[in-house]
Tab-separated table of C-alpha atoms in Angstrom:
chain	number	residue	atom	x	y	z
A	7	GLN	CA	34.947	-139.709	-98.659
A	8	VAL	CA	33.081	-136.373	-98.564
A	9	GLN	CA	30.764	-135.394	-101.224
A	10	LEU	CA	29.207	-131.742	-101.840
A	11	VAL	CA	26.540	-131.093	-103.822
A	12	GLU	CA	25.475	-127.276	-104.557
A	13	SER	CA	21.894	-125.882	-105.580
A	14	GLY	CA	20.413	-122.474	-105.408
A	15	GLY	CA	22.094	-120.584	-107.887
A	16	GLY	CA	20.301	-118.276	-110.577
A	17	LEU	CA	19.676	-114.924	-111.980
A	18	VAL	CA	18.641	-111.932	-109.719
A	19	LYS	CA	18.387	-108.342	-110.239
A	20	THR	CA	20.529	-105.922	-108.170
A	21	GLY	CA	19.442	-105.783	-104.443
A	22	GLY	CA	17.569	-109.230	-104.472
A	23	SER	CA	18.512	-112.288	-102.714
A	24	LEU	CA	19.428	-115.877	-103.395
A	25	ARG	CA	20.129	-118.960	-100.969
A	26	LEU	CA	22.527	-121.401	-101.999
A	27	SER	CA	22.668	-125.020	-100.173
A	28	CYS	CA	25.299	-127.424	-99.957
A	29	VAL	CA	24.543	-131.026	-99.161
A	30	VAL	CA	26.970	-133.126	-97.377
A	31	SER	CA	27.585	-136.704	-97.638
A	32	GLY	CA	30.305	-138.868	-96.239
A	33	SER	CA	30.731	-136.708	-93.046
A	34	THR	CA	28.554	-134.691	-90.695
A	35	VAL	CA	28.277	-130.828	-90.743
A	36	SER	CA	29.137	-130.379	-87.205
A	37	ARG	CA	32.282	-132.094	-87.753
A	38	THR	CA	33.249	-130.099	-90.692
A	39	THR	CA	34.564	-127.042	-91.814
A	40	ILE	CA	32.478	-125.847	-94.524
A	41	ALA	CA	33.390	-122.613	-96.772
A	42	TRP	CA	31.901	-120.943	-99.704
A	43	PHE	CA	34.338	-119.660	-102.661
A	44	ARG	CA	33.315	-117.884	-105.762
A	45	GLN	CA	35.197	-117.279	-108.992
A	46	ALA	CA	34.302	-114.767	-111.621
A	47	PRO	CA	35.467	-115.102	-115.201
A	48	GLY	CA	39.229	-114.320	-115.318
A	49	ASN	CA	39.578	-114.059	-111.903
A	50	GLU	CA	40.895	-116.331	-108.978
A	51	ARG	CA	38.866	-118.286	-106.832
A	52	GLU	CA	38.153	-115.976	-103.623
A	53	PHE	CA	36.755	-116.703	-100.169
A	54	VAL	CA	33.335	-115.897	-99.485
A	55	ALA	CA	32.406	-117.309	-95.924
A	56	ALA	CA	33.028	-120.250	-93.641
A	57	ILE	CA	31.806	-121.877	-90.573
A	58	ARG	CA	34.227	-123.735	-88.238
A	59	ARG	CA	33.473	-127.255	-87.342
A	60	ASN	CA	33.877	-126.711	-83.520
A	61	GLY	CA	31.804	-124.186	-82.129
A	62	GLY	CA	30.407	-122.961	-85.619
A	63	TYR	CA	32.076	-119.595	-85.627
A	64	THR	CA	31.500	-117.917	-88.693
A	65	TYR	CA	33.876	-116.024	-91.096
A	66	TYR	CA	33.021	-113.409	-93.893
A	67	ALA	CA	35.262	-111.426	-96.697
A	68	ASP	CA	34.781	-108.129	-96.017
A	69	SER	CA	33.089	-107.699	-99.535
A	70	VAL	CA	30.106	-109.718	-98.220
A	71	LYS	CA	29.974	-108.920	-94.572
A	72	GLY	CA	26.465	-107.630	-93.457
A	73	ARG	CA	25.202	-108.914	-96.514
A	74	PHE	CA	25.845	-112.683	-96.797
A	75	THR	CA	24.770	-115.303	-93.973
A	76	ILE	CA	26.417	-118.613	-93.731
A	77	SER	CA	24.803	-121.423	-91.664
A	78	ARG	CA	24.300	-124.930	-91.205
A	79	ASP	CA	21.600	-127.488	-90.457
A	80	ASN	CA	22.975	-130.551	-88.493
A	81	THR	CA	19.817	-132.564	-88.769
A	82	LYS	CA	20.041	-132.224	-93.009
A	83	ASN	CA	23.358	-132.338	-92.831
A	84	THR	CA	23.506	-129.094	-95.082
A	85	ALA	CA	25.083	-125.797	-95.109
A	86	SER	CA	23.632	-122.802	-96.510
A	87	LEU	CA	24.740	-119.341	-97.748
A	88	GLN	CA	21.877	-116.573	-97.570
A	89	MET	CA	22.918	-113.870	-100.152
A	90	ASP	CA	21.171	-110.680	-99.706
A	91	ILE	CA	21.542	-107.053	-101.210
A	92	LEU	CA	23.190	-108.821	-104.033
A	93	MET	CA	25.520	-106.772	-106.483
A	94	PRO	CA	26.646	-107.185	-110.193
A	95	GLU	CA	30.025	-107.783	-108.599
A	96	ASP	CA	28.642	-110.978	-106.729
A	97	THR	CA	28.365	-112.414	-110.199
A	98	ALA	CA	30.283	-115.515	-110.173
A	99	GLU	CA	30.321	-119.267	-109.961
A	100	TYR	CA	30.044	-120.442	-106.419
A	101	TYR	CA	31.547	-123.493	-104.594
A	102	CYS	CA	31.207	-125.323	-101.494
A	103	ALA	CA	34.414	-126.654	-99.914
A	104	ALA	CA	34.940	-128.646	-96.857
A	105	THR	CA	37.519	-130.125	-94.719
A	106	THR	CA	37.462	-132.484	-91.585
A	107	THR	CA	40.772	-131.142	-90.491
A	108	GLU	CA	40.527	-128.463	-87.592
A	109	ILE	CA	41.665	-125.020	-89.419
A	110	LEU	CA	41.823	-121.575	-87.975
A	111	SER	CA	44.789	-119.610	-89.533
A	112	THR	CA	44.246	-121.100	-92.971
A	113	ILE	CA	40.385	-120.896	-93.038
A	114	ARG	CA	40.313	-118.124	-95.953
A	115	ARG	CA	42.615	-120.509	-98.230
A	116	VAL	CA	41.480	-122.406	-101.264
A	117	SER	CA	44.301	-124.688	-100.358
A	118	ALA	CA	42.949	-125.873	-97.064
A	119	TYR	CA	39.842	-127.596	-98.352
A	120	ASN	CA	40.278	-130.903	-99.773
A	121	TYR	CA	36.543	-131.558	-100.897
A	122	TRP	CA	34.844	-129.219	-103.298
A	123	GLY	CA	31.458	-129.073	-104.976
A	124	GLN	CA	30.779	-128.938	-108.800
A	125	GLY	CA	29.482	-125.217	-108.150
A	126	THR	CA	26.348	-123.369	-109.023
A	127	ARG	CA	26.333	-119.947	-111.150
A	128	VAL	CA	25.094	-116.709	-109.369
A	129	THR	CA	24.435	-113.844	-111.854
A	130	VAL	CA	23.358	-110.416	-110.539
A	131	SER	CA	22.106	-108.194	-113.346
A	132	SER	CA	21.959	-104.483	-112.982
């Protein structure tokens, strides 16, 4: 059973930065595809970024490309999301998600992930 615990959310001003962390247990991050999703009030959960289990290839939503960076630390068995140049529209609950199944075409889909963290809140003030 894979368990995910997020941390690092908070309140930041426009243009600021935050770093989210996802501690993974029950699997090794190098063998797990890890993704970040977010959900703002009244909106559906949306894909933000992912890092594949094989090769560490990364994928980003167009809205965060160039501002956010997903990475993993195999020694600490964690995945991180570095968020720079934050904007008010980035305000949301951020979730870490994982799957041990190799996925490619569905990597941006909520349904592709069977393990989820509890979420961490990010608020960007204008």
